[in-house]
XYZ file of C-alpha atoms in Angstrom:
673
model
C 125.518 58.641 84.483
C 124.689 58.282 80.792
C 127.447 56.523 78.867
C 126.735 58.851 75.928
C 127.421 61.961 78.006
C 130.475 60.375 79.639
C 131.918 59.566 76.229
C 131.241 63.085 74.952
C 132.851 64.679 78.012
C 135.977 62.579 77.651
C 136.403 63.793 74.073
C 136.405 67.555 74.685
C 139.574 69.093 73.204
C 140.140 71.791 75.829
C 140.239 71.844 79.643
C 136.688 72.700 80.688
C 138.016 74.196 83.924
C 139.853 76.841 81.912
C 136.673 77.818 80.104
C 134.802 77.980 83.418
C 137.450 80.327 84.767
C 137.072 82.534 81.701
C 133.272 82.633 82.143
C 133.502 83.341 85.867
C 136.329 85.888 85.580
C 139.487 84.042 86.650
C 140.618 81.400 89.200
C 139.782 83.424 92.300
C 136.402 84.512 90.957
C 135.646 80.900 90.039
C 136.430 79.795 93.571
C 134.182 82.513 94.972
C 131.314 81.763 92.583
C 131.418 78.074 93.448
C 131.157 79.037 97.092
C 128.162 81.248 96.240
C 126.549 78.335 94.397
C 127.054 76.157 97.472
C 124.770 78.523 99.388
C 121.957 77.442 97.056
C 122.401 73.721 97.737
C 118.849 72.368 97.970
C 119.950 69.611 100.342
C 120.954 72.270 102.862
C 118.264 74.794 101.945
C 115.095 73.165 100.544
C 113.579 76.624 99.997
C 115.622 76.869 96.789
C 114.039 73.761 95.245
C 112.461 74.381 91.843
C 111.242 70.883 90.961
C 107.568 71.463 91.776
C 107.413 74.954 90.279
C 105.289 73.820 87.340
C 102.556 72.598 89.683
C 102.124 75.436 92.174
C 99.644 78.299 91.872
C 100.661 81.843 91.074
C 100.122 83.106 94.614
C 102.120 80.234 96.103
C 104.877 80.832 93.568
C 105.004 84.486 94.632
C 105.325 83.564 98.307
C 107.958 80.924 97.454
C 109.931 83.603 95.625
C 109.814 85.863 98.689
C 110.991 82.994 100.887
C 113.986 82.536 98.612
C 114.622 86.261 98.640
C 114.537 86.414 102.441
C 117.171 83.686 102.652
C 119.329 85.392 100.036
C 119.144 88.743 101.830
C 120.222 86.943 104.979
C 123.259 85.618 103.090
C 123.942 89.035 101.611
C 124.101 90.657 105.015
C 125.869 87.751 106.679
C 128.679 87.593 104.117
C 128.669 91.221 102.901
C 128.033 90.162 99.301
C 128.821 92.899 96.761
C 126.941 93.882 93.582
C 128.440 91.533 90.969
C 128.301 88.528 93.291
C 124.753 89.477 94.304
C 123.673 89.492 90.641
C 125.285 86.081 90.156
C 123.574 84.687 93.242
C 120.154 85.985 92.179
C 120.527 84.609 88.646
C 121.693 81.264 89.984
C 118.453 80.559 91.834
C 116.888 79.624 88.518
C 114.170 82.281 88.527
C 113.609 86.015 88.707
C 113.356 87.663 92.112
C 111.946 90.995 93.268
C 115.399 92.117 94.391
C 116.230 92.792 90.727
C 113.808 95.720 90.731
C 114.938 96.968 94.151
C 118.701 96.551 93.827
C 119.231 97.247 90.126
C 116.528 99.800 89.285
C 115.314 101.482 92.483
C 118.638 101.878 94.319
C 120.594 103.001 91.213
C 117.899 105.623 90.630
C 118.410 106.943 94.149
C 122.191 106.822 93.807
C 122.192 108.510 90.438
C 119.574 111.191 91.024
C 119.442 112.073 94.723
C 121.383 114.905 96.325
C 123.964 114.007 98.940
C 121.597 115.058 101.726
C 118.837 112.863 100.319
C 121.192 109.906 99.924
C 122.234 110.120 103.548
C 118.616 109.755 104.583
C 117.240 107.214 102.118
C 120.077 105.051 100.800
C 120.838 103.264 104.097
C 117.140 102.361 104.438
C 117.041 100.958 100.908
C 120.293 99.019 101.209
C 119.149 97.552 104.526
C 115.787 96.551 102.971
C 113.986 98.606 105.605
C 112.152 99.982 102.599
C 111.630 98.093 99.339
C 111.405 99.987 96.091
C 110.461 99.789 92.437
C 110.822 101.899 89.296
C 107.518 103.472 88.237
C 107.801 105.119 84.854
C 105.612 103.347 82.277
C 101.938 104.293 82.181
C 98.859 102.603 80.811
C 98.885 104.930 77.809
C 102.604 105.682 77.377
C 105.759 103.590 77.536
C 108.754 104.543 75.429
C 107.523 108.098 74.852
C 108.631 109.428 78.225
C 107.926 113.028 77.284
C 104.214 112.274 77.084
C 103.840 110.758 80.557
C 100.753 112.205 82.244
C 101.181 111.699 86.021
C 101.633 115.111 87.629
C 103.581 116.397 90.604
C 102.260 119.890 91.370
C 104.167 122.062 93.829
C 102.009 123.409 96.690
C 103.651 126.579 98.028
C 101.577 126.750 101.217
C 102.606 123.346 102.570
C 105.976 122.893 100.782
C 104.704 119.666 99.217
C 104.114 118.041 95.861
C 100.650 116.830 94.968
C 101.005 113.527 93.077
C 98.022 112.888 90.848
C 96.874 110.613 88.019
C 94.619 112.953 86.017
C 93.436 110.358 83.477
C 92.944 106.611 83.245
C 95.880 106.387 80.831
C 98.118 108.120 83.389
C 97.872 105.072 85.660
C 101.346 103.664 86.246
C 101.291 100.230 84.595
C 103.830 97.400 84.550
C 106.319 98.374 87.286
C 107.819 95.170 88.660
C 107.335 94.439 92.373
C 104.849 97.304 92.794
C 101.642 95.297 93.182
C 102.402 93.627 96.516
C 106.095 93.880 97.416
C 107.248 97.494 97.308
C 106.788 100.089 100.021
C 108.168 102.942 97.902
C 108.494 103.871 94.238
C 110.908 105.947 92.226
C 108.097 107.684 90.380
C 108.389 109.708 87.178
C 105.870 112.538 86.894
C 105.414 115.915 85.242
C 106.669 118.738 87.451
C 104.120 121.555 87.635
C 104.936 124.871 89.363
C 102.449 127.742 89.266
C 100.746 126.201 86.261
C 103.966 125.787 84.259
C 104.960 122.307 83.075
C 108.696 121.629 83.512
C 108.601 118.127 82.063
C 109.144 114.704 83.591
C 111.175 114.397 86.818
C 111.781 111.645 89.400
C 110.160 111.576 92.843
C 110.279 109.214 95.808
C 106.748 108.219 96.790
C 105.714 106.014 99.694
C 103.054 103.510 98.641
C 102.250 101.558 101.791
C 102.044 102.212 105.502
C 101.218 100.207 108.610
C 100.753 96.462 108.005
C 101.634 97.068 104.358
C 98.280 98.759 103.714
C 98.215 101.137 100.689
C 98.221 104.767 101.799
C 95.139 106.969 101.292
C 94.688 108.131 97.718
C 96.632 105.187 96.275
C 94.832 102.576 94.185
C 97.306 99.760 93.651
C 97.115 96.209 92.326
C 98.416 93.518 89.983
C 98.197 93.752 86.171
C 97.276 90.064 85.996
C 98.788 86.956 84.362
C 101.534 87.558 81.823
C 103.294 85.546 79.122
C 105.998 84.852 81.697
C 107.586 86.360 84.812
C 104.456 85.525 86.790
C 106.185 85.189 90.143
C 106.994 88.896 89.897
C 104.163 91.215 90.906
C 104.043 93.654 88.010
C 101.307 96.065 88.902
C 99.462 99.327 88.491
C 99.134 102.351 90.733
C 96.833 105.343 90.447
C 97.191 108.445 92.591
C 94.436 110.754 93.767
C 96.081 113.916 95.114
C 98.730 112.209 97.251
C 100.998 114.676 99.062
C 104.744 114.154 99.493
C 107.339 116.539 101.006
C 109.256 118.755 98.573
C 112.534 117.053 99.515
C 111.243 113.790 98.024
C 111.792 115.115 94.561
C 115.140 113.620 93.523
C 117.335 116.710 93.333
C 120.820 115.788 92.197
C 120.168 117.514 88.880
C 116.908 119.455 88.789
C 115.947 121.338 91.963
C 112.931 123.160 93.365
C 113.571 125.619 96.200
C 111.206 126.472 99.044
C 109.858 129.463 97.134
C 109.140 127.299 94.095
C 112.142 128.365 92.021
C 113.171 125.697 89.513
C 116.795 125.215 88.443
C 117.684 123.318 85.295
C 120.105 120.348 85.222
C 123.328 120.657 83.191
C 122.295 117.759 80.988
C 118.654 116.787 80.727
C 119.183 113.119 79.850
C 121.343 112.472 82.911
C 118.113 111.799 84.790
C 117.528 108.661 82.699
C 120.838 106.965 83.490
C 119.040 104.118 85.248
C 117.571 102.936 81.953
C 121.030 102.869 80.380
C 122.231 100.808 83.342
C 119.300 98.453 82.835
C 120.232 98.002 79.187
C 123.825 97.238 80.145
C 122.579 94.588 82.577
C 120.361 93.012 79.915
C 123.189 92.906 77.360
C 125.512 91.374 79.941
C 123.006 88.706 81.007
C 121.846 87.538 77.574
C 124.681 85.004 77.391
C 123.729 83.524 80.759
C 120.116 82.838 79.808
C 120.893 81.508 76.340
C 123.593 79.280 77.854
C 120.936 77.685 80.081
C 118.762 76.860 77.089
C 121.669 75.544 75.005
C 122.944 73.477 77.939
C 119.586 71.700 78.094
C 119.320 71.256 74.325
C 122.843 69.975 73.713
C 122.727 67.456 76.559
C 119.357 66.214 75.339
C 120.536 66.093 71.721
C 123.345 63.764 72.783
C 120.928 61.450 74.593
C 118.230 61.628 71.929
C 118.484 59.079 69.088
C 116.596 59.239 65.827
C 117.029 57.641 62.389
C 120.034 55.909 60.879
C 122.138 56.548 57.826
C 122.311 53.115 56.195
C 120.230 49.963 56.003
C 123.173 48.032 57.413
C 123.318 50.104 60.595
C 120.557 49.068 63.027
C 121.542 51.686 65.608
C 119.795 55.038 65.666
C 121.943 58.127 65.305
C 122.609 60.721 67.962
C 120.594 63.697 66.742
C 123.457 66.079 67.479
C 125.318 64.397 64.627
C 122.817 65.793 62.117
C 124.317 68.813 60.388
C 121.203 70.973 60.396
C 120.665 70.519 64.137
C 124.299 71.455 64.671
C 123.712 74.585 62.609
C 120.778 75.595 64.831
C 122.421 74.850 68.175
C 126.005 75.817 67.427
C 124.939 79.186 66.061
C 123.404 79.665 69.511
C 126.754 78.759 71.072
C 128.459 81.338 68.861
C 126.003 83.960 70.123
C 126.681 83.018 73.756
C 130.435 83.410 73.597
C 130.488 86.386 71.238
C 128.016 88.170 73.511
C 130.095 87.324 76.574
C 132.689 89.738 75.230
C 130.223 92.470 74.238
C 128.535 92.228 77.639
C 131.805 92.921 79.427
C 132.709 95.670 76.978
C 129.346 97.402 77.477
C 129.633 97.142 81.257
C 133.102 98.742 81.160
C 131.847 101.551 78.898
C 128.896 102.181 81.194
C 131.127 102.369 84.275
C 133.515 104.777 82.519
C 130.616 107.041 81.592
C 129.106 106.806 85.073
C 132.356 107.988 86.617
C 132.624 110.837 84.113
C 129.055 112.008 84.803
C 129.764 111.975 88.548
C 132.701 114.286 87.817
C 130.526 116.577 85.695
C 131.811 115.289 82.344
C 128.929 114.348 80.009
C 131.028 113.874 76.867
C 130.264 110.140 76.609
C 126.583 110.341 77.512
C 125.168 110.406 73.976
C 127.551 107.657 72.827
C 126.641 105.330 75.680
C 122.928 105.907 75.219
C 123.048 105.261 71.460
C 125.386 102.266 71.623
C 123.528 100.611 74.505
C 120.220 101.170 72.701
C 121.395 99.456 69.527
C 123.181 96.629 71.320
C 120.271 95.918 73.652
C 117.960 95.689 70.643
C 120.170 93.425 68.543
C 121.308 91.195 71.409
C 117.831 90.562 72.782
C 116.359 89.935 69.330
C 119.063 87.431 68.374
C 118.850 85.650 71.729
C 115.067 85.298 71.507
C 115.334 83.960 67.951
C 117.938 81.434 69.072
C 115.940 80.393 72.136
C 112.804 79.754 70.117
C 114.738 77.824 67.480
C 116.400 75.772 70.218
C 113.019 74.909 71.715
C 111.814 73.691 68.319
C 115.054 71.735 67.837
C 114.191 69.683 70.924
C 110.949 68.436 69.383
C 107.923 67.624 71.510
C 109.856 67.340 74.754
C 111.193 70.862 74.241
C 107.611 72.134 74.170
C 106.964 70.615 77.604
C 107.562 72.805 80.639
C 109.474 69.821 82.010
C 112.240 70.644 79.507
C 112.951 73.858 81.402
C 113.232 75.757 78.131
C 109.760 77.426 78.033
C 110.264 79.041 81.440
C 113.543 80.658 80.297
C 111.955 81.771 77.019
C 108.980 83.243 78.875
C 111.264 85.158 81.238
C 113.448 86.559 78.460
C 110.543 87.394 76.133
C 110.182 90.721 77.958
C 113.726 91.835 77.104
C 112.979 93.222 73.622
C 110.332 95.410 75.285
C 111.617 96.485 78.727
C 114.146 99.294 79.263
C 112.977 100.687 75.922
C 111.137 98.989 73.053
C 113.673 97.665 70.555
C 112.164 99.467 67.574
C 112.270 102.801 69.390
C 115.822 102.164 70.573
C 116.996 101.291 67.061
C 115.509 104.567 65.828
C 117.329 106.490 68.579
C 120.616 104.864 67.601
C 119.820 105.721 63.992
C 119.376 109.411 64.774
C 122.767 109.373 66.502
C 124.386 107.785 63.435
C 122.711 110.194 61.023
C 123.949 113.185 62.994
C 127.478 111.755 63.220
C 127.621 111.111 59.471
C 126.320 114.588 58.672
C 129.019 116.052 60.932
C 131.718 113.956 59.289
C 130.482 114.871 55.822
C 130.581 118.577 56.679
C 133.938 118.527 58.438
C 132.559 118.837 61.964
C 133.638 116.756 64.968
C 132.297 113.234 65.462
C 132.090 110.991 68.542
C 135.281 109.028 69.241
C 133.454 105.745 68.584
C 132.593 106.973 65.068
C 135.753 108.902 64.224
C 136.369 106.613 61.233
C 133.383 108.228 59.482
C 135.642 111.173 58.681
C 137.225 108.817 56.175
C 133.879 107.608 54.812
C 134.837 108.114 51.147
C 137.720 105.645 51.446
C 135.559 103.170 53.411
C 132.849 103.258 50.737
C 135.361 102.652 47.948
C 136.863 99.545 49.544
C 136.118 95.982 48.412
C 137.293 92.756 50.000
C 140.586 91.505 48.582
C 140.491 88.271 50.596
C 140.660 84.995 48.682
C 140.655 82.338 51.432
C 138.654 81.462 54.553
C 141.600 82.447 56.723
C 141.806 85.864 55.096
C 138.049 86.407 55.153
C 137.809 85.646 58.876
C 140.920 87.531 59.918
C 139.809 89.775 62.825
C 140.818 92.959 61.012
C 138.948 91.859 57.884
C 135.850 91.121 59.945
C 135.865 94.613 61.445
C 136.662 96.169 58.071
C 133.768 94.375 56.334
C 131.146 95.327 58.925
C 132.449 98.901 59.111
C 132.020 99.161 55.356
C 128.556 97.591 55.537
C 127.062 99.953 58.084
C 128.806 102.989 56.547
C 127.463 102.099 53.097
C 123.910 101.729 54.440
C 124.295 104.993 56.341
C 125.587 106.912 53.314
C 122.727 105.568 51.190
C 120.223 106.575 53.880
C 121.612 110.117 54.084
C 121.464 110.450 50.301
C 117.835 109.313 50.241
C 116.900 111.635 53.088
C 118.462 114.601 51.328
C 116.581 113.831 48.114
C 113.269 113.188 49.884
C 113.523 116.295 52.067
C 113.392 118.565 49.018
C 109.756 117.639 48.401
C 108.613 116.463 51.832
C 106.171 118.881 53.574
C 108.095 118.578 56.853
C 111.526 118.759 55.252
C 114.509 116.690 56.388
C 113.081 115.644 59.757
C 109.781 114.679 58.184
C 111.556 112.604 55.542
C 112.918 110.342 58.263
C 109.440 108.919 58.835
C 109.529 107.571 55.256
C 112.809 105.774 55.929
C 112.211 104.128 59.318
C 113.018 100.673 57.924
C 116.323 101.964 56.558
C 117.181 103.721 59.835
C 116.588 100.497 61.762
C 118.708 98.527 59.273
C 121.558 101.029 59.677
C 121.359 100.780 63.479
C 121.380 97.000 63.332
C 124.398 96.953 61.011
C 126.254 99.378 63.305
C 125.487 97.171 66.313
C 126.853 94.103 64.519
C 130.031 96.059 63.870
C 130.356 96.985 67.559
C 129.802 93.348 68.582
C 132.396 91.926 66.202
C 134.918 94.623 67.106
C 134.594 94.097 70.860
C 134.546 90.295 70.533
C 137.726 90.178 68.478
C 139.514 92.695 70.670
C 138.346 90.870 73.773
C 139.470 87.497 72.463
C 142.941 88.749 71.583
C 143.271 90.282 75.058
C 142.828 86.865 76.746
C 144.963 84.835 74.328
C 147.922 84.486 76.690
C 145.787 84.009 79.815
C 143.545 81.312 78.353
C 145.602 79.729 75.546
C 143.786 76.373 75.574
C 140.322 77.797 74.945
C 141.440 80.470 72.483
C 141.077 78.162 69.416
C 137.464 77.146 70.134
C 136.474 80.731 70.989
C 138.043 81.880 67.707
C 135.958 79.287 65.830
C 132.781 80.448 67.596
C 133.363 84.124 66.796
C 134.162 83.187 63.188
C 130.894 81.228 63.062
C 128.893 84.174 64.405
C 130.534 86.533 61.928
C 130.080 84.173 58.977
C 126.409 83.627 59.746
C 125.997 87.403 59.836
C 127.581 87.728 56.388
C 125.364 84.986 54.948
C 122.279 86.531 56.549
C 122.971 89.848 54.819
C 124.791 88.433 51.783
C 122.346 90.127 49.418
C 123.418 93.555 50.662
C 127.118 92.691 50.440
C 126.677 91.326 46.906
C 124.661 94.320 45.713
C 127.364 96.596 47.049
C 130.081 94.376 45.493
C 132.039 94.324 48.736
C 131.932 90.522 48.515
C 131.459 88.466 45.367
C 129.746 85.108 44.858
C 133.041 83.249 45.412
C 133.390 84.878 48.822
C 129.880 83.759 49.755
C 130.693 80.190 48.711
C 133.764 80.267 50.955
C 131.670 81.505 53.881
C 129.067 78.782 53.335
C 131.721 76.069 53.223
C 133.530 77.592 56.185
C 130.369 77.510 58.320
C 130.065 73.763 57.713
C 133.693 73.286 58.745
C 133.065 75.282 61.925
C 130.202 72.934 62.824
C 132.491 69.909 62.444
C 135.142 71.482 64.669
C 132.642 72.515 67.349
C 130.855 69.150 67.480
C 133.372 67.293 69.750
C 133.489 70.274 72.124
C 129.775 71.032 72.318
C 129.239 69.390 75.699
C 132.240 71.163 77.210
C 131.014 74.525 75.967
C 127.797 74.168 77.989
C 129.078 72.180 80.979
C 131.565 74.972 81.656
C 128.743 77.204 82.920
C 128.229 74.774 85.834
C 124.459 75.057 85.938
C 123.029 72.780 88.606
C 120.109 70.488 87.805
C 118.007 72.583 90.176
C 118.797 75.820 88.323
C 118.010 74.290 84.929
C 114.936 72.555 86.358
C 114.925 70.369 83.265
C 114.083 66.707 82.878
C 115.858 66.573 79.506
C 118.911 68.666 80.430
C 120.078 66.743 83.479
C 123.822 66.433 84.028
C 123.525 62.642 84.344
C 121.425 62.315 81.179
C 118.612 60.438 82.955
C 116.047 61.997 80.633
C 113.201 59.564 80.110
C 112.867 58.256 83.659
C 112.808 61.837 84.940
C 110.156 62.855 82.410
C 107.980 59.947 83.499
C 108.489 60.559 87.222
C 107.765 64.280 86.913
C 104.609 63.601 84.914
C 103.385 61.329 87.710
C 103.650 64.301 90.095
C 101.056 66.311 88.174
C 98.126 67.022 90.551
C 95.689 65.557 88.014
C 97.641 62.296 87.991
C 97.891 62.262 91.786
C 94.107 62.728 91.961
C 93.638 59.709 89.713
C 95.824 57.616 91.990
C 93.418 58.564 94.805
C 90.504 57.357 92.692
C 89.425 60.863 91.728
C 88.836 61.196 87.997
C 88.703 64.912 87.379
C 86.077 65.862 84.815
C 84.298 62.505 84.793
C 81.507 63.107 87.302
C 81.336 66.784 86.405
C 80.947 66.376 82.625
C 82.121 63.274 80.788
C 79.836 60.808 82.566
C 76.760 62.547 81.187
C 78.233 62.440 77.678
C 79.056 58.736 77.867
C 75.627 57.665 79.158
C 73.659 60.160 77.082
C 72.154 62.068 80.026
C 73.110 65.379 78.438
C 70.464 64.736 75.739
C 67.532 64.141 78.151
C 64.722 66.607 77.669
C 66.057 67.810 74.339
C 63.674 67.603 71.374
C 65.559 66.526 68.268
C 64.731 68.291 65.025
C 66.184 68.812 61.579
C 67.658 72.145 60.574
């Protein structure tokens, strides 16, 4: 064990066990999660080893992933593991698994959109893994614009079937995870056509493979090829040539087609896309987990790593974590982790409340949940990716190596700003929701409960901060008040500009919005910051009595996140005169004080997540701090180095030998240009 890490761990100001219990959800949940982690012990189950992952081919990595999945499914059935514990177990393997697509996209689609009769037939098969499914929505030519999807499902009266067809190259389903090799079925989104009339996009259950896993006739299916990351998952394409499915494989909880071809309309058209909202909630909830992995590696390494010294009289190099700027980079990441832990739980609770309401026929929260989850997913994933990339750079050359474990996490999470809705599109959708709410408030009409304060927008816009100290500026109520003012001010300015522009714009008010896309996105982002700070402060106060020893450090972290947000957008606050230059100076000084207070606790804040060395798969983020020996030993395992030890010098006989001895010039007539 590194003496540096031992010394750091002994100096943590709070009981790390208490923080672990907060992260895991309480003492009993902590006990259960530790038992779940024990199932992944590589000494008992070598299939879960990740150490050689950087050296195996893509096809072998895929098979290895399936081997892990088979063992996990065995555990799931053996111990009757429920949803939240199943998510934790999958995440704790250290890599993405195909079950994410099956259990958290395919099955929720069936549950949310199938009739009771359909569920009785198909859900047991899916939950038993007798069939394996994926979510097939995105096409080669269309992603976020669902309304323009081209795949068709034409009702055939004579046979009581739907004809599934890809009429163009761009209608090819493209990107669905686990479709290329793993899935037997797909929850497919296609245009419903009855007697030549287009009823828009609807979900269908389509079988992809038959005996011996062979693709069924009329189905052209394959892999989309190597990706930036996520390469153990078989993202693929599928193209249909007049594939018939029974009528009862249209998912008919909402929309229905009767035997005579009569179509009935759902009570709320967007209810059919609830799976995407669930996916966004999952992403928001899991951002903290992935960023915590990266920060765990970086902070441990930054304690081991020595560089430079502060005086000529001090021959010892300094621990790099003692440099203020590195603290600023890494500790801001810590503030994101713990602030987002609260917003993740808040978003999950809101989603579950809405889900229950929809099941009871109440759609009153649907628009709110869609808009809020869209904005939060966009902001959370953007901030996490920025922090991950900055953390990689903060680790220097060793961070760039796959042996650090950081690139693999970055590569996996790089998809998050794109999947379940492109962030730009989602911001714009949130913006439209905010514009409508403000217009309603301005004209005395009802507003969503989450935006009821807009009715008092005139008072909000007139307010200016009266705080004079750090304590007053970072008071939870002042934080919420400041960000409420900020997003309301941006929103009011946007509405004013839209009204002015619409008077001369050829397409009027709606057309004017295209000239203010940047402003709409900025408004959505500001609103999302407000939601995050509100939920984080409310969440922190709710656990104050349960976790009194970690409350102070969590308060510092939320204050740091908030203060960095103010500094980031200080120009807007200054232009609006909500804050003055003295306030900004206080925030800047306060941030530096936060870094000093967090420094002794940094190791505890990452150790509390209890990531195993196997899950991190990092030479520089090991719990024992044995960084440099591990880097050297892992490098020796590279197949090219092993070949050299066998006396095989790759590239020498093939190419370099001829360069060294000049053979490559034989027969070439030299001439001047």
